[in-house]
């Protein structure tokens, strides 16, 4: 992976597990998105990694930002981006947070139901809204289920309602599910968007924008298609469903922007068996579900793990975290193959950890401190 990360780890003072993120990789990822989708604006999904240096670099590169709370909005402003570059993309907002965002200059808000449209109309008069439509998340390793969005029929009604309340009915959004390994999953949602654009145009409301969401994958254990393949598939779907009237588009990559830029160094605390006859070893690390690896929930994200013993034969192991909670097991249903010679005290390197690790890490369960983060 990154020589800079290896160099940093060689020189650091030993102080428990940490995540090291290489900004050069974020820069490369940003330019890959910009190249693959040249007519699309990038709104980095701040929640993936809100580190000030990450936000600062992206602000400097010209990125816009998708935020979910007033704190995230403030973090983006502090990083040097202006409020016109911020979308308040969470569909679940307190009215006073909408008002606060509006005061800070934010003019773009997500909605997915009538009550939210009315909140925005009261707290952010005249702002632009886009309506999120449901997407089933098929093909995604981290699907986003039915929590966000509404059915297409409801979306057109909501945008019409927003228009009547003096808001700008700006467009539509969807999210095909995080770690989406199929570039063709945008097609179905874009078909629905095309139909809503047409229906509203007939009623005198001209939507301008389609927010294509995130979902762009990071390489974990399995290969994933290149960003270019996503760009091509999305462009083809836009042509198919919008013809010559391709709307303004935005993407909101989180994982795809920072995932590959970060690596965790952790340590083997214990290796044991539950009985003499046990075929599967238990390997306990000093990192688990509560201090950085929350996305191993239901064994959904399978991280590549490197050790200094990788030349050796491997055997199936249950991999677990250090805390005294029985849910703190990373891989058990589908055991993880680790070298037979792996030792207690050995370091392990976990790749693809730049997204959804540091902020998912809790404040100190069992006295284990939150995951340390170094951005270099
Ligand atoms: C989390 C989120 C994203 C980022 O998703 P990734 O799969 O990490 O790219 C984008 N948009 C919204 C609205 C989100 O909530």
CSV table of C-alpha atoms and ligand atoms in Angstrom, one decimal:
chain,number,residue,atom,x,y,z
A,1,UNK,CA,0.0,0.0,0.0
A,2,UNK,CA,1.4,3.4,0.9
A,3,UNK,CA,5.1,3.7,1.6
A,4,UNK,CA,4.4,6.9,3.6
A,5,UNK,CA,2.1,4.9,6.0
A,6,UNK,CA,4.7,2.2,6.5
A,7,UNK,CA,7.4,4.8,7.1
A,8,UNK,CA,5.2,6.5,9.6
A,9,UNK,CA,4.5,3.3,11.5
A,10,UNK,CA,8.2,2.4,11.6
A,11,UNK,CA,8.9,5.6,13.4
A,12,UNK,CA,5.9,6.0,15.7
A,13,UNK,CA,6.1,5.5,19.4
A,14,UNK,CA,4.2,2.4,20.5
A,15,UNK,CA,0.8,3.5,21.9
A,16,UNK,CA,-1.9,1.0,21.0
A,17,UNK,CA,-3.9,0.5,17.8
A,18,UNK,CA,-4.1,3.5,15.4
A,19,UNK,CA,-5.4,4.4,12.0
A,20,UNK,CA,-2.9,6.2,9.6
A,21,UNK,CA,-4.3,8.0,6.6
A,22,UNK,CA,-2.3,9.1,3.6
A,23,UNK,CA,-3.7,12.4,2.1
A,24,UNK,CA,-1.9,11.7,-1.2
A,25,UNK,CA,-4.3,8.8,-1.7
A,26,UNK,CA,-7.3,11.0,-1.0
A,27,UNK,CA,-6.0,13.4,-3.6
A,28,UNK,CA,-5.7,10.6,-6.1
A,29,UNK,CA,-9.2,9.3,-5.3
A,30,UNK,CA,-10.6,12.8,-5.7
A,31,UNK,CA,-9.1,13.2,-9.1
A,32,UNK,CA,-10.3,9.8,-10.2
A,33,UNK,CA,-13.9,10.8,-9.4
A,34,UNK,CA,-13.5,14.1,-11.1
A,35,UNK,CA,-12.1,12.3,-14.2
A,36,UNK,CA,-14.6,9.5,-14.3
A,37,UNK,CA,-17.6,11.8,-14.0
A,38,UNK,CA,-16.4,15.1,-15.5
A,39,UNK,CA,-19.8,16.9,-15.5
A,40,UNK,CA,-20.7,15.9,-12.0
A,41,UNK,CA,-19.9,17.8,-8.8
A,42,UNK,CA,-18.4,15.9,-5.9
A,43,UNK,CA,-20.0,16.3,-2.5
A,44,UNK,CA,-17.8,14.4,-0.1
A,45,UNK,CA,-19.9,12.5,2.5
A,46,UNK,CA,-18.3,14.0,5.6
A,47,UNK,CA,-19.3,11.2,8.0
A,48,UNK,CA,-16.9,8.7,6.3
A,49,UNK,CA,-14.0,10.6,7.9
A,50,UNK,CA,-14.4,14.2,9.2
A,51,UNK,CA,-10.8,14.8,10.0
A,52,UNK,CA,-9.9,18.5,9.6
A,53,UNK,CA,-7.0,17.7,7.3
A,54,UNK,CA,-9.1,15.5,5.1
A,55,UNK,CA,-11.8,18.2,4.9
A,56,UNK,CA,-9.1,20.9,4.3
A,57,UNK,CA,-7.5,19.0,1.4
A,58,UNK,CA,-10.9,18.4,-0.2
A,59,UNK,CA,-11.9,22.0,0.2
A,60,UNK,CA,-8.7,23.0,-1.5
A,61,UNK,CA,-9.3,20.6,-4.3
A,62,UNK,CA,-12.7,22.2,-5.0
A,63,UNK,CA,-14.9,19.5,-3.5
A,64,UNK,CA,-18.4,20.2,-2.1
A,65,UNK,CA,-19.7,18.5,1.0
A,66,UNK,CA,-22.6,16.3,2.1
A,67,UNK,CA,-23.3,16.9,5.8
A,68,UNK,CA,-25.7,15.3,8.3
A,69,UNK,CA,-25.6,17.7,11.2
A,70,UNK,CA,-24.8,21.2,12.3
A,71,UNK,CA,-21.5,20.0,13.7
A,72,UNK,CA,-20.5,18.6,10.4
A,73,UNK,CA,-21.5,21.9,8.7
A,74,UNK,CA,-19.3,23.8,11.1
A,75,UNK,CA,-16.4,21.3,10.5
A,76,UNK,CA,-16.6,22.0,6.8
A,77,UNK,CA,-16.8,25.7,7.2
A,78,UNK,CA,-13.8,25.6,9.5
A,79,UNK,CA,-11.9,23.7,6.8
A,80,UNK,CA,-12.3,26.6,4.5
A,81,UNK,CA,-15.3,25.7,2.3
A,82,UNK,CA,-18.1,28.3,1.9
A,83,UNK,CA,-21.7,27.5,2.7
A,84,UNK,CA,-22.7,27.3,-1.0
A,85,UNK,CA,-20.6,24.2,-1.2
A,86,UNK,CA,-22.6,22.4,1.5
A,87,UNK,CA,-25.6,20.2,1.3
A,88,UNK,CA,-27.6,19.3,4.4
A,89,UNK,CA,-28.3,15.8,3.1
A,90,UNK,CA,-29.8,14.1,6.2
A,91,UNK,CA,-33.5,13.6,5.7
A,92,UNK,CA,-33.9,13.6,9.5
A,93,UNK,CA,-33.3,17.0,10.9
A,94,UNK,CA,-34.5,19.0,13.9
A,95,UNK,CA,-36.2,22.2,12.8
A,96,UNK,CA,-33.8,24.3,14.9
A,97,UNK,CA,-30.8,22.6,13.2
A,98,UNK,CA,-32.3,23.5,9.8
A,99,UNK,CA,-32.6,27.1,11.0
A,100,UNK,CA,-29.0,27.1,12.2
A,101,UNK,CA,-27.8,25.7,8.9
A,102,UNK,CA,-29.8,28.4,7.1
A,103,UNK,CA,-28.2,31.1,9.3
A,104,UNK,CA,-24.8,29.6,8.4
A,105,UNK,CA,-25.6,30.1,4.7
A,106,UNK,CA,-26.6,26.5,3.7
A,107,UNK,CA,-29.3,26.6,1.0
A,108,UNK,CA,-29.6,22.9,-0.1
A,109,UNK,CA,-31.6,20.4,2.0
A,110,UNK,CA,-32.7,16.8,1.6
A,111,UNK,CA,-36.3,15.8,2.3
A,112,UNK,CA,-38.3,12.5,2.1
A,113,UNK,CA,-41.6,13.3,3.7
A,114,UNK,CA,-44.2,16.0,4.0
A,115,UNK,CA,-43.4,16.9,7.6
A,116,UNK,CA,-39.7,17.5,6.7
A,117,UNK,CA,-40.7,19.7,3.7
A,118,UNK,CA,-42.8,21.8,6.0
A,119,UNK,CA,-39.9,22.2,8.5
A,120,UNK,CA,-37.6,23.3,5.7
A,121,UNK,CA,-40.2,25.8,4.4
A,122,UNK,CA,-40.5,27.3,7.9
A,123,UNK,CA,-36.9,27.3,8.9
A,124,UNK,CA,-35.1,27.9,5.6
A,125,UNK,CA,-37.6,29.9,3.4
A,126,UNK,CA,-36.8,29.8,-0.3
A,127,UNK,CA,-34.1,27.2,0.0
A,128,UNK,CA,-33.6,24.4,-2.6
A,129,UNK,CA,-34.8,21.0,-1.7
A,130,UNK,CA,-34.2,17.6,-3.2
A,131,UNK,CA,-36.3,14.5,-2.4
A,132,UNK,CA,-34.7,11.2,-1.7
A,133,UNK,CA,-36.3,8.2,-3.3
A,134,UNK,CA,-36.1,4.6,-1.9
A,135,UNK,CA,-33.6,2.3,-3.4
A,136,UNK,CA,-33.4,-1.3,-2.4
A,137,UNK,CA,-29.7,-1.5,-2.0
A,138,UNK,CA,-29.4,-4.9,-3.8
A,139,UNK,CA,-25.8,-5.7,-4.6
A,140,UNK,CA,-24.4,-3.6,-1.7
A,141,UNK,CA,-22.3,-5.0,1.1
A,142,UNK,CA,-23.6,-2.3,3.4
A,143,UNK,CA,-27.2,-1.7,2.3
A,144,UNK,CA,-29.1,1.3,3.6
A,145,UNK,CA,-32.5,-0.4,3.7
A,146,UNK,CA,-35.7,1.5,4.0
A,147,UNK,CA,-34.6,4.1,6.5
A,148,UNK,CA,-34.3,6.9,4.0
A,149,UNK,CA,-36.4,7.9,1.0
A,150,UNK,CA,-39.9,7.5,-0.2
A,151,UNK,CA,-41.6,5.8,-3.1
A,152,UNK,CA,-41.4,7.8,-6.5
A,153,UNK,CA,-45.1,8.6,-6.5
A,154,UNK,CA,-44.7,10.3,-3.2
A,155,UNK,CA,-41.6,12.2,-4.3
A,156,UNK,CA,-43.4,14.1,-7.0
A,157,UNK,CA,-46.2,15.0,-4.6
A,158,UNK,CA,-43.7,16.2,-2.0
A,159,UNK,CA,-41.8,18.4,-4.5
A,160,UNK,CA,-45.0,19.9,-5.7
A,161,UNK,CA,-45.9,20.7,-2.1
A,162,UNK,CA,-42.4,22.2,-1.5
A,163,UNK,CA,-42.9,24.4,-4.6
A,164,UNK,CA,-46.3,25.6,-3.3
A,165,UNK,CA,-44.6,26.5,0.0
A,166,UNK,CA,-42.1,28.8,-1.7
A,167,UNK,CA,-39.1,26.4,-1.7
A,168,UNK,CA,-37.2,25.6,-4.9
A,169,UNK,CA,-38.1,22.0,-6.0
A,170,UNK,CA,-34.5,21.4,-7.1
A,171,UNK,CA,-34.2,17.7,-7.7
A,172,UNK,CA,-34.0,14.1,-6.5
A,173,UNK,CA,-31.5,11.9,-4.7
A,174,UNK,CA,-31.0,8.2,-4.0
A,175,UNK,CA,-28.3,6.0,-2.6
A,176,UNK,CA,-27.7,2.6,-4.1
A,177,UNK,CA,-26.2,1.2,-0.9
A,178,UNK,CA,-22.7,1.5,0.5
A,179,UNK,CA,-19.9,-0.7,-1.0
A,180,UNK,CA,-22.0,-1.2,-4.1
A,181,UNK,CA,-20.1,-3.6,-6.3
A,182,UNK,CA,-22.4,-3.4,-9.3
A,183,UNK,CA,-22.0,-0.2,-11.4
A,184,UNK,CA,-25.3,-1.0,-13.1
A,185,UNK,CA,-27.3,-0.4,-9.9
A,186,UNK,CA,-27.8,3.3,-10.7
A,187,UNK,CA,-29.9,2.4,-13.8
A,188,UNK,CA,-33.1,1.5,-12.0
A,189,UNK,CA,-33.1,4.6,-9.8
A,190,UNK,CA,-32.3,6.9,-12.7
A,191,UNK,CA,-35.2,5.4,-14.6
A,192,UNK,CA,-37.5,6.4,-11.7
A,193,UNK,CA,-35.9,9.9,-11.6
A,194,UNK,CA,-36.5,10.4,-15.3
A,195,UNK,CA,-40.1,9.6,-14.9
A,196,UNK,CA,-40.5,12.1,-12.0
A,197,UNK,CA,-38.7,14.8,-13.9
A,198,UNK,CA,-41.2,14.3,-16.8
A,199,UNK,CA,-44.2,14.2,-14.6
A,200,UNK,CA,-43.3,17.4,-12.8
A,201,UNK,CA,-42.4,19.2,-16.0
A,202,UNK,CA,-45.9,18.6,-17.2
A,203,UNK,CA,-47.1,20.3,-14.1
A,204,UNK,CA,-44.8,23.3,-14.7
A,205,UNK,CA,-42.1,22.3,-12.2
A,206,UNK,CA,-38.7,21.9,-13.8
A,207,UNK,CA,-36.3,19.9,-11.6
A,208,UNK,CA,-32.7,20.6,-12.2
A,209,UNK,CA,-30.6,18.1,-10.3
A,210,UNK,CA,-30.1,14.4,-9.6
A,211,UNK,CA,-28.0,13.5,-6.6
A,212,UNK,CA,-26.5,10.1,-7.5
A,213,UNK,CA,-25.5,9.5,-3.8
A,214,UNK,CA,-22.5,7.4,-2.6
A,215,UNK,CA,-21.9,3.7,-2.8
A,216,UNK,CA,-18.6,3.7,-4.7
A,217,UNK,CA,-16.6,0.9,-3.2
A,218,UNK,CA,-13.2,0.5,-1.7
A,219,UNK,CA,-11.2,-2.6,-2.3
A,220,UNK,CA,-11.4,-4.9,0.7
A,221,UNK,CA,-10.8,-8.7,0.2
A,222,UNK,CA,-12.7,-8.9,-3.1
A,223,UNK,CA,-11.9,-7.0,-6.2
A,224,UNK,CA,-14.2,-4.1,-7.1
A,225,UNK,CA,-14.7,-2.3,-10.5
A,226,UNK,CA,-12.7,0.9,-11.1
A,227,UNK,CA,-14.4,4.3,-10.7
A,228,UNK,CA,-14.2,4.7,-14.5
A,229,UNK,CA,-16.6,1.7,-14.9
A,230,UNK,CA,-19.1,3.5,-12.6
A,231,UNK,CA,-18.7,6.7,-14.5
A,232,UNK,CA,-19.5,4.9,-17.8
A,233,UNK,CA,-22.4,3.0,-16.5
A,234,UNK,CA,-23.9,6.1,-14.9
A,235,UNK,CA,-23.5,8.2,-18.0
A,236,UNK,CA,-25.1,5.5,-20.1
A,237,UNK,CA,-28.1,5.3,-17.7
A,238,UNK,CA,-28.4,9.1,-17.7
A,239,UNK,CA,-28.5,9.1,-21.5
A,240,UNK,CA,-31.0,6.3,-21.6
A,241,UNK,CA,-33.5,8.0,-19.1
A,242,UNK,CA,-33.0,11.7,-19.8
A,243,UNK,CA,-32.0,11.7,-23.5
A,244,UNK,CA,-30.4,15.0,-24.5
A,245,UNK,CA,-31.7,16.7,-21.4
A,246,UNK,CA,-29.2,15.4,-18.9
A,247,UNK,CA,-29.7,17.2,-15.6
A,248,UNK,CA,-27.1,18.7,-13.3
A,249,UNK,CA,-25.7,15.8,-11.3
A,250,UNK,CA,-23.8,15.4,-8.1
A,251,UNK,CA,-22.2,12.4,-6.3
A,252,UNK,CA,-21.5,11.9,-2.6
A,253,UNK,CA,-18.7,9.5,-2.2
A,254,UNK,CA,-17.6,8.7,1.3
A,255,UNK,CA,-16.0,5.2,1.4
A,256,UNK,CA,-14.7,5.5,-2.2
A,257,UNK,CA,-13.0,8.8,-1.3
A,258,UNK,CA,-11.1,7.9,1.8
A,259,UNK,CA,-11.4,4.1,2.4
A,260,UNK,CA,-8.3,3.1,0.6
A,261,UNK,CA,-6.3,5.9,2.1
A,262,UNK,CA,-6.2,4.5,5.7
A,263,UNK,CA,-4.6,1.6,7.4
A,264,UNK,CA,-4.9,0.4,10.9
A,265,UNK,CA,-2.0,-1.1,12.8
A,266,UNK,CA,-3.1,-3.4,15.6
A,267,UNK,CA,-1.6,-6.1,17.8
A,268,UNK,CA,-2.4,-9.8,18.6
A,269,UNK,CA,-3.2,-9.9,22.3
A,270,UNK,CA,-4.0,-13.6,22.7
A,271,UNK,CA,-4.3,-16.8,20.6
A,272,UNK,CA,-6.2,-19.7,22.2
A,273,UNK,CA,-8.4,-22.8,21.7
A,274,UNK,CA,-11.6,-23.6,23.5
A,275,UNK,CA,-10.8,-27.3,23.8
A,276,UNK,CA,-7.9,-29.6,22.8
A,277,UNK,CA,-10.0,-30.9,19.9
A,278,UNK,CA,-11.0,-27.5,18.7
A,279,UNK,CA,-10.0,-27.0,15.0
A,280,UNK,CA,-10.4,-23.3,15.0
A,281,UNK,CA,-8.1,-21.0,16.9
A,282,UNK,CA,-9.4,-17.8,18.5
A,283,UNK,CA,-7.2,-14.8,17.7
A,284,UNK,CA,-7.9,-11.7,19.9
A,285,UNK,CA,-6.7,-8.3,18.7
A,286,UNK,CA,-6.4,-5.0,20.5
A,287,UNK,CA,-9.0,-3.6,18.1
A,288,UNK,CA,-12.6,-4.7,17.8
A,289,UNK,CA,-16.1,-3.6,17.1
A,290,UNK,CA,-16.0,-0.9,19.7
A,291,UNK,CA,-12.8,0.8,18.9
A,292,UNK,CA,-12.8,1.1,15.1
A,293,UNK,CA,-14.1,-2.0,13.3
A,294,UNK,CA,-17.8,-1.5,13.7
A,295,UNK,CA,-18.4,-2.3,10.1
A,296,UNK,CA,-17.6,-6.0,10.8
A,297,UNK,CA,-21.2,-6.0,12.2
A,298,UNK,CA,-22.9,-9.1,10.7
A,299,UNK,CA,-19.5,-9.8,9.1
A,300,UNK,CA,-20.5,-7.3,6.4
A,301,UNK,CA,-17.1,-5.7,5.6
A,302,UNK,CA,-14.2,-8.1,5.4
A,303,UNK,CA,-10.9,-6.2,5.7
A,304,UNK,CA,-7.7,-7.5,4.2
A,305,UNK,CA,-5.3,-8.2,7.1
A,306,UNK,CA,-1.5,-8.5,6.6
A,307,UNK,CA,1.0,-9.9,9.0
A,308,UNK,CA,4.8,-10.5,8.9
A,309,UNK,CA,4.0,-14.3,8.7
A,310,UNK,CA,2.0,-14.2,5.5
A,311,UNK,CA,4.5,-16.4,3.6
A,312,UNK,CA,3.4,-19.3,5.9
A,313,UNK,CA,0.4,-21.7,5.6
A,314,UNK,CA,-2.9,-20.3,6.8
A,315,UNK,CA,-5.7,-21.8,8.9
A,316,UNK,CA,-9.2,-20.7,9.8
A,317,UNK,CA,-9.4,-18.5,12.9
A,318,UNK,CA,-12.2,-16.8,14.8
A,319,UNK,CA,-11.1,-13.2,15.0
A,320,UNK,CA,-12.3,-11.1,18.0
A,321,UNK,CA,-11.7,-7.8,19.7
A,322,UNK,CA,-10.4,-7.1,23.2
A,323,UNK,CA,-13.5,-6.0,25.1
A,324,UNK,CA,-15.5,-8.0,27.6
A,325,UNK,CA,-18.6,-8.0,25.3
A,326,UNK,CA,-19.5,-11.2,23.5
A,327,UNK,CA,-20.7,-9.3,20.4
A,328,UNK,CA,-17.1,-8.1,20.0
A,329,UNK,CA,-16.3,-10.9,17.6
A,330,UNK,CA,-15.2,-9.8,14.1
A,331,UNK,CA,-15.4,-12.9,12.0
A,332,UNK,CA,-16.8,-16.2,13.3
A,333,UNK,CA,-19.5,-17.5,10.9
A,334,UNK,CA,-17.0,-17.2,8.1
A,335,UNK,CA,-13.7,-17.7,9.9
A,336,UNK,CA,-10.6,-15.6,8.8
A,337,UNK,CA,-7.6,-17.4,7.4
A,338,UNK,CA,-4.5,-16.4,9.3
A,339,UNK,CA,-0.9,-17.8,9.3
A,340,UNK,CA,-0.3,-20.8,11.5
A,341,UNK,CA,2.8,-19.2,12.8
A,342,UNK,CA,1.1,-16.0,14.0
A,343,UNK,CA,2.3,-15.1,17.5
A,344,UNK,CA,0.9,-13.2,20.5
A,345,UNK,CA,2.4,-9.7,20.4
A,346,UNK,CA,2.6,-9.7,16.5
A,347,UNK,CA,1.5,-6.6,14.7
A,348,UNK,CA,-1.3,-6.9,12.1
A,349,UNK,CA,-2.0,-4.3,9.4
A,350,UNK,CA,-5.6,-3.9,8.4
A,351,UNK,CA,-6.2,-2.3,5.0
A,352,UNK,CA,-9.0,-0.1,3.6
A,353,UNK,CA,-9.6,1.6,7.0
A,354,UNK,CA,-9.8,5.3,6.0
A,355,UNK,CA,-13.7,5.3,6.1
A,356,UNK,CA,-16.1,4.6,8.9
A,357,UNK,CA,-13.5,3.6,11.5
A,358,UNK,CA,-12.3,6.5,13.7
A,359,UNK,CA,-15.7,8.1,14.2
A,360,UNK,CA,-17.5,4.7,14.8
A,361,UNK,CA,-15.0,4.1,17.6
A,362,UNK,CA,-16.7,4.6,21.0
A,363,UNK,CA,-15.5,6.9,23.8
A,364,UNK,CA,-13.9,4.3,26.0
A,365,UNK,CA,-15.8,1.0,26.5
A,366,UNK,CA,-14.0,-1.2,29.1
A,367,UNK,CA,-11.4,1.6,29.3
A,368,UNK,CA,-10.1,1.1,25.8
A,369,UNK,CA,-9.5,4.5,24.4
A,370,UNK,CA,-11.0,5.6,21.1
A,371,UNK,CA,-9.0,4.7,18.0
A,372,UNK,CA,-6.1,7.1,17.4
A,373,UNK,CA,-5.9,8.7,14.0
A,374,UNK,CA,-2.9,10.2,12.3
A,375,UNK,CA,-3.4,12.0,9.0
A,376,UNK,CA,-0.1,12.4,7.1
B,1,LIG,C1,-23.3,7.9,4.0
B,1,LIG,C2,-23.8,8.7,2.9
B,1,LIG,C3,-23.1,8.8,1.7
B,1,LIG,C4,-21.7,8.1,1.5
B,1,LIG,O1,-21.9,6.8,1.2
B,1,LIG,P1,-20.7,5.9,0.8
B,1,LIG,O2,-21.3,4.6,0.5
B,1,LIG,O3,-19.7,5.8,1.9
B,1,LIG,O4,-20.1,6.5,-0.5
B,1,LIG,C5,-23.6,9.5,0.7
B,1,LIG,N1,-24.8,10.2,0.8
B,1,LIG,C6,-25.5,10.1,1.9
B,1,LIG,C7,-26.8,10.8,1.9
B,1,LIG,C8,-25.1,9.3,3.0
B,1,LIG,O5,-25.8,9.3,4.1
